[in-house]
Amino acid sequence: MVLSLDILEINLSLFRLVNDLGKEYPFLNPTFIFIAEYMVFLLALSVLIIWFTRDVDNRIMILCASIAFICAFTVGKVSGVFHSNYQPFVELNDVNKLIHKEKDNSFPSDHTILFFSYCFSFWLFKRGWSILWVLLAVLVGVSRIWVGVHYPLDILIGILISLTAATSIYLIFPKLNVTQATIKIYEKYENKLLLLLFKRTMRNKSKNF
């Protein structure tokens, strides 16, 4: 009981520490609003670009990251059944709320699960400079506290779920025959589609001449 109270107090103190920074340094708020709301589009675009490099290793990485996200998201939703809390702006006074968010269960953070599932998977596969993806995921997690829609504990549990899922998938799925088979089947139909589009384009050009 005492431990639970201590954790809740630390959770609240850390939230105030980060969220109040937006009041002390308001010129940074637009940056954190952008990160919290719109960085997800950069991630989606990056996933598409990496996939369509048509490199087999890249595609296995994206496939594993996507499976990790699905697993982590599912675990997150199940954990939300056993523990739930509203967003800080609902439960606390004087929260620096910077983005619109409907009142619902904020435990754990879906944004954090999404970013860490993909970004940590990228680092596991590529290492080196791919650590920048992990730093981006950390920044997204901090931004969700900064704008007032998540507690640090929402973020931390999202990170732990995602790291567990990403690591497990990385250690298991690339070695499975079904993973290679799935990529080959996809590429077979992709090549057929590209060939069909090429033929149609050439026919249209011939008609124009």
PDB file of C-alpha atoms in Angstrom:
ATOM      1  CA  MET A   1       0.000   0.000   0.000  1.00  0.00           C
ATOM      2  CA  VAL A   2       2.802   2.404   0.950  1.00  0.00           C
ATOM      3  CA  LEU A   3       4.704   1.394  -2.189  1.00  0.00           C
ATOM      4  CA  SER A   4       1.626   2.089  -4.317  1.00  0.00           C
ATOM      5  CA  LEU A   5       1.278   5.529  -2.765  1.00  0.00           C
ATOM      6  CA  ASP A   6       4.970   6.245  -3.378  1.00  0.00           C
ATOM      7  CA  ILE A   7       4.647   5.250  -7.052  1.00  0.00           C
ATOM      8  CA  LEU A   8       1.576   7.443  -7.470  1.00  0.00           C
ATOM      9  CA  GLU A   9       3.354  10.372  -5.831  1.00  0.00           C
ATOM     10  CA  ILE A  10       6.411   9.925  -8.076  1.00  0.00           C
ATOM     11  CA  ASN A  11       4.126   9.630 -11.096  1.00  0.00           C
ATOM     12  CA  LEU A  12       2.373  12.868 -10.205  1.00  0.00           C
ATOM     13  CA  SER A  13       5.602  14.705  -9.355  1.00  0.00           C
ATOM     14  CA  LEU A  14       7.227  13.707 -12.663  1.00  0.00           C
ATOM     15  CA  PHE A  15       4.126  14.749 -14.558  1.00  0.00           C
ATOM     16  CA  ARG A  16       4.155  18.189 -12.927  1.00  0.00           C
ATOM     17  CA  LEU A  17       7.886  18.517 -13.574  1.00  0.00           C
ATOM     18  CA  VAL A  18       7.529  17.927 -17.328  1.00  0.00           C
ATOM     19  CA  ASN A  19       4.118  19.520 -17.884  1.00  0.00           C
ATOM     20  CA  ASP A  20       5.075  22.713 -16.049  1.00  0.00           C
ATOM     21  CA  LEU A  21       7.995  23.185 -18.426  1.00  0.00           C
ATOM     22  CA  GLY A  22       5.422  24.273 -20.988  1.00  0.00           C
ATOM     23  CA  LYS A  23       4.487  27.148 -18.699  1.00  0.00           C
ATOM     24  CA  GLU A  24       8.109  28.102 -18.054  1.00  0.00           C
ATOM     25  CA  TYR A  25       9.181  27.840 -21.682  1.00  0.00           C
ATOM     26  CA  PRO A  26       6.044  28.542 -23.768  1.00  0.00           C
ATOM     27  CA  PHE A  27       8.117  29.158 -26.913  1.00  0.00           C
ATOM     28  CA  LEU A  28       8.776  25.382 -26.988  1.00  0.00           C
ATOM     29  CA  ASN A  29       5.075  24.481 -26.907  1.00  0.00           C
ATOM     30  CA  PRO A  30       4.512  24.560 -30.700  1.00  0.00           C
ATOM     31  CA  THR A  31       7.410  22.116 -31.162  1.00  0.00           C
ATOM     32  CA  PHE A  32       6.061  19.668 -28.602  1.00  0.00           C
ATOM     33  CA  ILE A  33       2.528  20.018 -29.961  1.00  0.00           C
ATOM     34  CA  PHE A  34       3.846  19.081 -33.409  1.00  0.00           C
ATOM     35  CA  ILE A  35       5.764  16.100 -32.018  1.00  0.00           C
ATOM     36  CA  ALA A  36       2.820  14.893 -29.930  1.00  0.00           C
ATOM     37  CA  GLU A  37       0.229  15.230 -32.700  1.00  0.00           C
ATOM     38  CA  TYR A  38       1.902  14.957 -36.078  1.00  0.00           C
ATOM     39  CA  MET A  39       5.108  12.925 -35.737  1.00  0.00           C
ATOM     40  CA  VAL A  40       2.957   9.838 -36.288  1.00  0.00           C
ATOM     41  CA  PHE A  41       2.597  10.874 -39.946  1.00  0.00           C
ATOM     42  CA  LEU A  42       6.385  11.009 -40.323  1.00  0.00           C
ATOM     43  CA  LEU A  43       6.602   7.500 -38.881  1.00  0.00           C
ATOM     44  CA  ALA A  44       3.930   6.214 -41.271  1.00  0.00           C
ATOM     45  CA  LEU A  45       5.685   7.826 -44.251  1.00  0.00           C
ATOM     46  CA  SER A  46       9.039   6.386 -43.155  1.00  0.00           C
ATOM     47  CA  VAL A  47       7.552   2.888 -42.865  1.00  0.00           C
ATOM     48  CA  LEU A  48       6.184   3.151 -46.423  1.00  0.00           C
ATOM     49  CA  ILE A  49       9.476   4.456 -47.809  1.00  0.00           C
ATOM     50  CA  ILE A  50      11.490   1.708 -46.101  1.00  0.00           C
ATOM     51  CA  TRP A  51       9.029  -0.938 -47.338  1.00  0.00           C
ATOM     52  CA  PHE A  52       9.172   0.241 -50.925  1.00  0.00           C
ATOM     53  CA  THR A  53      12.947   0.209 -51.056  1.00  0.00           C
ATOM     54  CA  ARG A  54      12.077  -3.393 -52.007  1.00  0.00           C
ATOM     55  CA  ASP A  55      15.007  -4.674 -49.949  1.00  0.00           C
ATOM     56  CA  VAL A  56      14.118  -8.052 -48.405  1.00  0.00           C
ATOM     57  CA  ASP A  57      15.836  -7.319 -45.090  1.00  0.00           C
ATOM     58  CA  ASN A  58      14.008  -3.995 -44.818  1.00  0.00           C
ATOM     59  CA  ARG A  59      10.706  -5.690 -45.499  1.00  0.00           C
ATOM     60  CA  ILE A  60      11.334  -8.337 -42.863  1.00  0.00           C
ATOM     61  CA  MET A  61      12.134  -5.504 -40.444  1.00  0.00           C
ATOM     62  CA  ILE A  62       8.891  -3.671 -41.227  1.00  0.00           C
ATOM     63  CA  LEU A  63       6.881  -6.904 -41.025  1.00  0.00           C
ATOM     64  CA  CYS A  64       8.378  -7.739 -37.617  1.00  0.00           C
ATOM     65  CA  ALA A  65       7.865  -4.178 -36.355  1.00  0.00           C
ATOM     66  CA  SER A  66       4.223  -4.303 -37.447  1.00  0.00           C
ATOM     67  CA  ILE A  67       3.666  -7.643 -35.704  1.00  0.00           C
ATOM     68  CA  ALA A  68       5.367  -6.252 -32.592  1.00  0.00           C
ATOM     69  CA  PHE A  69       3.032  -3.262 -32.647  1.00  0.00           C
ATOM     70  CA  ILE A  70      -0.070  -5.441 -33.002  1.00  0.00           C
ATOM     71  CA  CYS A  71       1.060  -7.629 -30.096  1.00  0.00           C
ATOM     72  CA  ALA A  72       2.010  -4.663 -27.911  1.00  0.00           C
ATOM     73  CA  PHE A  73      -1.204  -2.796 -28.730  1.00  0.00           C
ATOM     74  CA  THR A  74      -3.253  -5.878 -27.797  1.00  0.00           C
ATOM     75  CA  VAL A  75      -1.387  -6.320 -24.513  1.00  0.00           C
ATOM     76  CA  GLY A  76      -1.855  -2.611 -23.838  1.00  0.00           C
ATOM     77  CA  LYS A  77      -5.611  -2.836 -24.304  1.00  0.00           C
ATOM     78  CA  VAL A  78      -5.808  -5.885 -22.034  1.00  0.00           C
ATOM     79  CA  SER A  79      -3.719  -4.156 -19.351  1.00  0.00           C
ATOM     80  CA  GLY A  80      -6.066  -1.178 -19.624  1.00  0.00           C
ATOM     81  CA  VAL A  81      -8.901  -3.441 -18.496  1.00  0.00           C
ATOM     82  CA  PHE A  82      -7.111  -4.269 -15.240  1.00  0.00           C
ATOM     83  CA  HIS A  83      -5.912  -0.736 -14.550  1.00  0.00           C
ATOM     84  CA  SER A  84      -7.290   2.513 -15.875  1.00  0.00           C
ATOM     85  CA  ASN A  85      -6.936   6.214 -15.256  1.00  0.00           C
ATOM     86  CA  TYR A  86      -8.195   9.281 -17.053  1.00  0.00           C
ATOM     87  CA  GLN A  87      -5.849  11.770 -18.633  1.00  0.00           C
ATOM     88  CA  PRO A  88      -4.115  14.258 -16.315  1.00  0.00           C
ATOM     89  CA  PHE A  89      -6.169  17.168 -17.635  1.00  0.00           C
ATOM     90  CA  VAL A  90      -9.301  15.357 -16.419  1.00  0.00           C
ATOM     91  CA  GLU A  91      -8.024  14.392 -12.968  1.00  0.00           C
ATOM     92  CA  LEU A  92      -5.812  17.338 -12.021  1.00  0.00           C
ATOM     93  CA  ASN A  93      -6.113  21.092 -11.740  1.00  0.00           C
ATOM     94  CA  ASP A  94      -3.952  23.613 -13.543  1.00  0.00           C
ATOM     95  CA  VAL A  95      -2.726  21.189 -16.224  1.00  0.00           C
ATOM     96  CA  ASN A  96      -1.037  22.760 -19.232  1.00  0.00           C
ATOM     97  CA  LYS A  97      -3.272  21.053 -21.815  1.00  0.00           C
ATOM     98  CA  LEU A  98      -2.066  21.955 -25.295  1.00  0.00           C
ATOM     99  CA  ILE A  99      -3.965  19.596 -27.623  1.00  0.00           C
ATOM    100  CA  HIS A 100      -7.537  18.406 -27.949  1.00  0.00           C
ATOM    101  CA  LYS A 101      -8.171  14.960 -26.477  1.00  0.00           C
ATOM    102  CA  GLU A 102     -11.379  13.179 -25.560  1.00  0.00           C
ATOM    103  CA  LYS A 103     -11.791  11.943 -22.000  1.00  0.00           C
ATOM    104  CA  ASP A 104     -10.945   8.233 -21.833  1.00  0.00           C
ATOM    105  CA  ASN A 105      -8.495   5.738 -20.335  1.00  0.00           C
ATOM    106  CA  SER A 106      -4.949   6.939 -20.920  1.00  0.00           C
ATOM    107  CA  PHE A 107      -3.233   3.809 -19.579  1.00  0.00           C
ATOM    108  CA  PRO A 108      -0.999   2.817 -21.281  1.00  0.00           C
ATOM    109  CA  SER A 109      -0.090   5.337 -23.977  1.00  0.00           C
ATOM    110  CA  ASP A 110      -1.035   4.128 -27.481  1.00  0.00           C
ATOM    111  CA  HIS A 111       1.322   6.656 -29.082  1.00  0.00           C
ATOM    112  CA  THR A 112       4.209   5.338 -27.013  1.00  0.00           C
ATOM    113  CA  ILE A 113       3.375   1.740 -27.922  1.00  0.00           C
ATOM    114  CA  LEU A 114       3.251   2.635 -31.609  1.00  0.00           C
ATOM    115  CA  PHE A 115       6.544   4.523 -31.688  1.00  0.00           C
ATOM    116  CA  PHE A 116       8.558   2.180 -29.493  1.00  0.00           C
ATOM    117  CA  SER A 117       7.285  -0.934 -31.293  1.00  0.00           C
ATOM    118  CA  TYR A 118       8.542   0.419 -34.620  1.00  0.00           C
ATOM    119  CA  CYS A 119      11.518   2.523 -33.550  1.00  0.00           C
ATOM    120  CA  PHE A 120      13.027  -0.054 -31.219  1.00  0.00           C
ATOM    121  CA  SER A 121      12.524  -2.733 -33.889  1.00  0.00           C
ATOM    122  CA  PHE A 122      14.406  -0.516 -36.353  1.00  0.00           C
ATOM    123  CA  TRP A 123      17.294  -0.289 -33.900  1.00  0.00           C
ATOM    124  CA  LEU A 124      17.332  -4.041 -33.221  1.00  0.00           C
ATOM    125  CA  PHE A 125      17.634  -4.759 -36.937  1.00  0.00           C
ATOM    126  CA  LYS A 126      19.977  -1.949 -37.969  1.00  0.00           C
ATOM    127  CA  ARG A 127      21.782  -0.780 -34.799  1.00  0.00           C
ATOM    128  CA  GLY A 128      24.265   2.088 -35.204  1.00  0.00           C
ATOM    129  CA  TRP A 129      22.608   5.348 -36.193  1.00  0.00           C
ATOM    130  CA  SER A 130      19.186   3.738 -35.845  1.00  0.00           C
ATOM    131  CA  ILE A 131      19.415   4.714 -32.170  1.00  0.00           C
ATOM    132  CA  LEU A 132      18.055   8.048 -33.427  1.00  0.00           C
ATOM    133  CA  TRP A 133      14.727   6.287 -33.976  1.00  0.00           C
ATOM    134  CA  VAL A 134      14.681   5.311 -30.301  1.00  0.00           C
ATOM    135  CA  LEU A 135      15.489   8.883 -29.305  1.00  0.00           C
ATOM    136  CA  LEU A 136      12.570  10.033 -31.464  1.00  0.00           C
ATOM    137  CA  ALA A 137      10.280   7.599 -29.648  1.00  0.00           C
ATOM    138  CA  VAL A 138      11.498   8.955 -26.287  1.00  0.00           C
ATOM    139  CA  LEU A 139      10.807  12.487 -27.496  1.00  0.00           C
ATOM    140  CA  VAL A 140       7.275  11.506 -28.506  1.00  0.00           C
ATOM    141  CA  GLY A 141       6.699   9.969 -25.073  1.00  0.00           C
ATOM    142  CA  VAL A 142       7.932  13.129 -23.315  1.00  0.00           C
ATOM    143  CA  SER A 143       5.797  15.285 -25.604  1.00  0.00           C
ATOM    144  CA  ARG A 144       2.630  13.430 -24.557  1.00  0.00           C
ATOM    145  CA  ILE A 145       3.361  14.429 -20.949  1.00  0.00           C
ATOM    146  CA  TRP A 146       4.346  17.954 -21.973  1.00  0.00           C
ATOM    147  CA  VAL A 147       0.985  18.579 -23.685  1.00  0.00           C
ATOM    148  CA  GLY A 148      -0.930  17.188 -20.704  1.00  0.00           C
ATOM    149  CA  VAL A 149      -2.544  14.016 -22.051  1.00  0.00           C
ATOM    150  CA  HIS A 150      -0.477  11.285 -20.324  1.00  0.00           C
ATOM    151  CA  TYR A 151       1.162  10.519 -17.009  1.00  0.00           C
ATOM    152  CA  PRO A 152       4.781   9.278 -16.952  1.00  0.00           C
ATOM    153  CA  LEU A 153       3.503   5.861 -15.818  1.00  0.00           C
ATOM    154  CA  ASP A 154       1.303   5.655 -18.939  1.00  0.00           C
ATOM    155  CA  ILE A 155       4.442   6.224 -20.997  1.00  0.00           C
ATOM    156  CA  LEU A 156       6.698   3.899 -18.988  1.00  0.00           C
ATOM    157  CA  ILE A 157       4.329   0.930 -19.159  1.00  0.00           C
ATOM    158  CA  GLY A 158       3.838   1.557 -22.888  1.00  0.00           C
ATOM    159  CA  ILE A 159       7.630   1.448 -23.321  1.00  0.00           C
ATOM    160  CA  LEU A 160       8.015  -1.792 -21.342  1.00  0.00           C
ATOM    161  CA  ILE A 161       5.230  -3.523 -23.288  1.00  0.00           C
ATOM    162  CA  SER A 162       6.678  -2.383 -26.617  1.00  0.00           C
ATOM    163  CA  LEU A 163      10.282  -3.315 -25.815  1.00  0.00           C
ATOM    164  CA  THR A 164       9.186  -6.778 -24.714  1.00  0.00           C
ATOM    165  CA  ALA A 165       7.096  -7.303 -27.849  1.00  0.00           C
ATOM    166  CA  ALA A 166       9.729  -5.906 -30.233  1.00  0.00           C
ATOM    167  CA  THR A 167      12.548  -7.950 -28.703  1.00  0.00           C
ATOM    168  CA  SER A 168      10.506 -11.171 -28.696  1.00  0.00           C
ATOM    169  CA  ILE A 169       9.431 -10.760 -32.317  1.00  0.00           C
ATOM    170  CA  TYR A 170      12.995  -9.859 -33.371  1.00  0.00           C
ATOM    171  CA  LEU A 171      14.394 -13.012 -31.773  1.00  0.00           C
ATOM    172  CA  ILE A 172      11.745 -15.328 -33.206  1.00  0.00           C
ATOM    173  CA  PHE A 173      10.127 -14.187 -36.453  1.00  0.00           C
ATOM    174  CA  PRO A 174      13.088 -13.496 -38.799  1.00  0.00           C
ATOM    175  CA  LYS A 175      14.193 -17.108 -38.352  1.00  0.00           C
ATOM    176  CA  LEU A 176      10.812 -18.615 -39.235  1.00  0.00           C
ATOM    177  CA  ASN A 177      10.230 -20.019 -42.717  1.00  0.00           C
ATOM    178  CA  VAL A 178       6.763 -18.477 -42.727  1.00  0.00           C
ATOM    179  CA  THR A 179       8.296 -14.992 -42.535  1.00  0.00           C
ATOM    180  CA  GLN A 180      10.414 -15.510 -45.647  1.00  0.00           C
ATOM    181  CA  ALA A 181       7.479 -17.227 -47.377  1.00  0.00           C
ATOM    182  CA  THR A 182       5.153 -14.313 -46.606  1.00  0.00           C
ATOM    183  CA  ILE A 183       7.588 -11.818 -48.123  1.00  0.00           C
ATOM    184  CA  LYS A 184       8.058 -13.988 -51.234  1.00  0.00           C
ATOM    185  CA  ILE A 185       4.309 -14.378 -51.772  1.00  0.00           C
ATOM    186  CA  TYR A 186       3.792 -10.635 -51.385  1.00  0.00           C
ATOM    187  CA  GLU A 187       6.635  -9.823 -53.800  1.00  0.00           C
ATOM    188  CA  LYS A 188       5.260 -12.295 -56.342  1.00  0.00           C
ATOM    189  CA  TYR A 189       1.951 -10.452 -56.519  1.00  0.00           C
ATOM    190  CA  GLU A 190       3.653  -7.072 -56.272  1.00  0.00           C
ATOM    191  CA  ASN A 191       5.767  -7.892 -59.334  1.00  0.00           C
ATOM    192  CA  LYS A 192       2.677  -9.004 -61.225  1.00  0.00           C
ATOM    193  CA  LEU A 193       0.921  -5.761 -60.356  1.00  0.00           C
ATOM    194  CA  LEU A 194       3.924  -3.650 -61.361  1.00  0.00           C
ATOM    195  CA  LEU A 195       4.196  -5.543 -64.653  1.00  0.00           C
ATOM    196  CA  LEU A 196       0.501  -4.999 -65.324  1.00  0.00           C
ATOM    197  CA  LEU A 197       0.800  -1.286 -64.611  1.00  0.00           C
ATOM    198  CA  PHE A 198       3.867  -1.062 -66.849  1.00  0.00           C
ATOM    199  CA  LYS A 199       2.052  -2.763 -69.732  1.00  0.00           C
ATOM    200  CA  ARG A 200      -0.945  -0.460 -69.383  1.00  0.00           C
ATOM    201  CA  THR A 201       1.326   2.571 -69.345  1.00  0.00           C
ATOM    202  CA  MET A 202       3.104   1.406 -72.499  1.00  0.00           C
ATOM    203  CA  ARG A 203      -0.224   0.713 -74.252  1.00  0.00           C
ATOM    204  CA  ASN A 204      -1.484   4.203 -73.398  1.00  0.00           C
ATOM    205  CA  LYS A 205       1.715   5.735 -74.730  1.00  0.00           C
ATOM    206  CA  SER A 206       1.380   3.726 -77.958  1.00  0.00           C
ATOM    207  CA  LYS A 207      -2.202   4.946 -78.442  1.00  0.00           C
ATOM    208  CA  ASN A 208      -1.132   8.541 -77.989  1.00  0.00           C
ATOM    209  CA  PHE A 209       1.401   8.113 -80.805  1.00  0.00           C
TER     210      PHE A 209
END
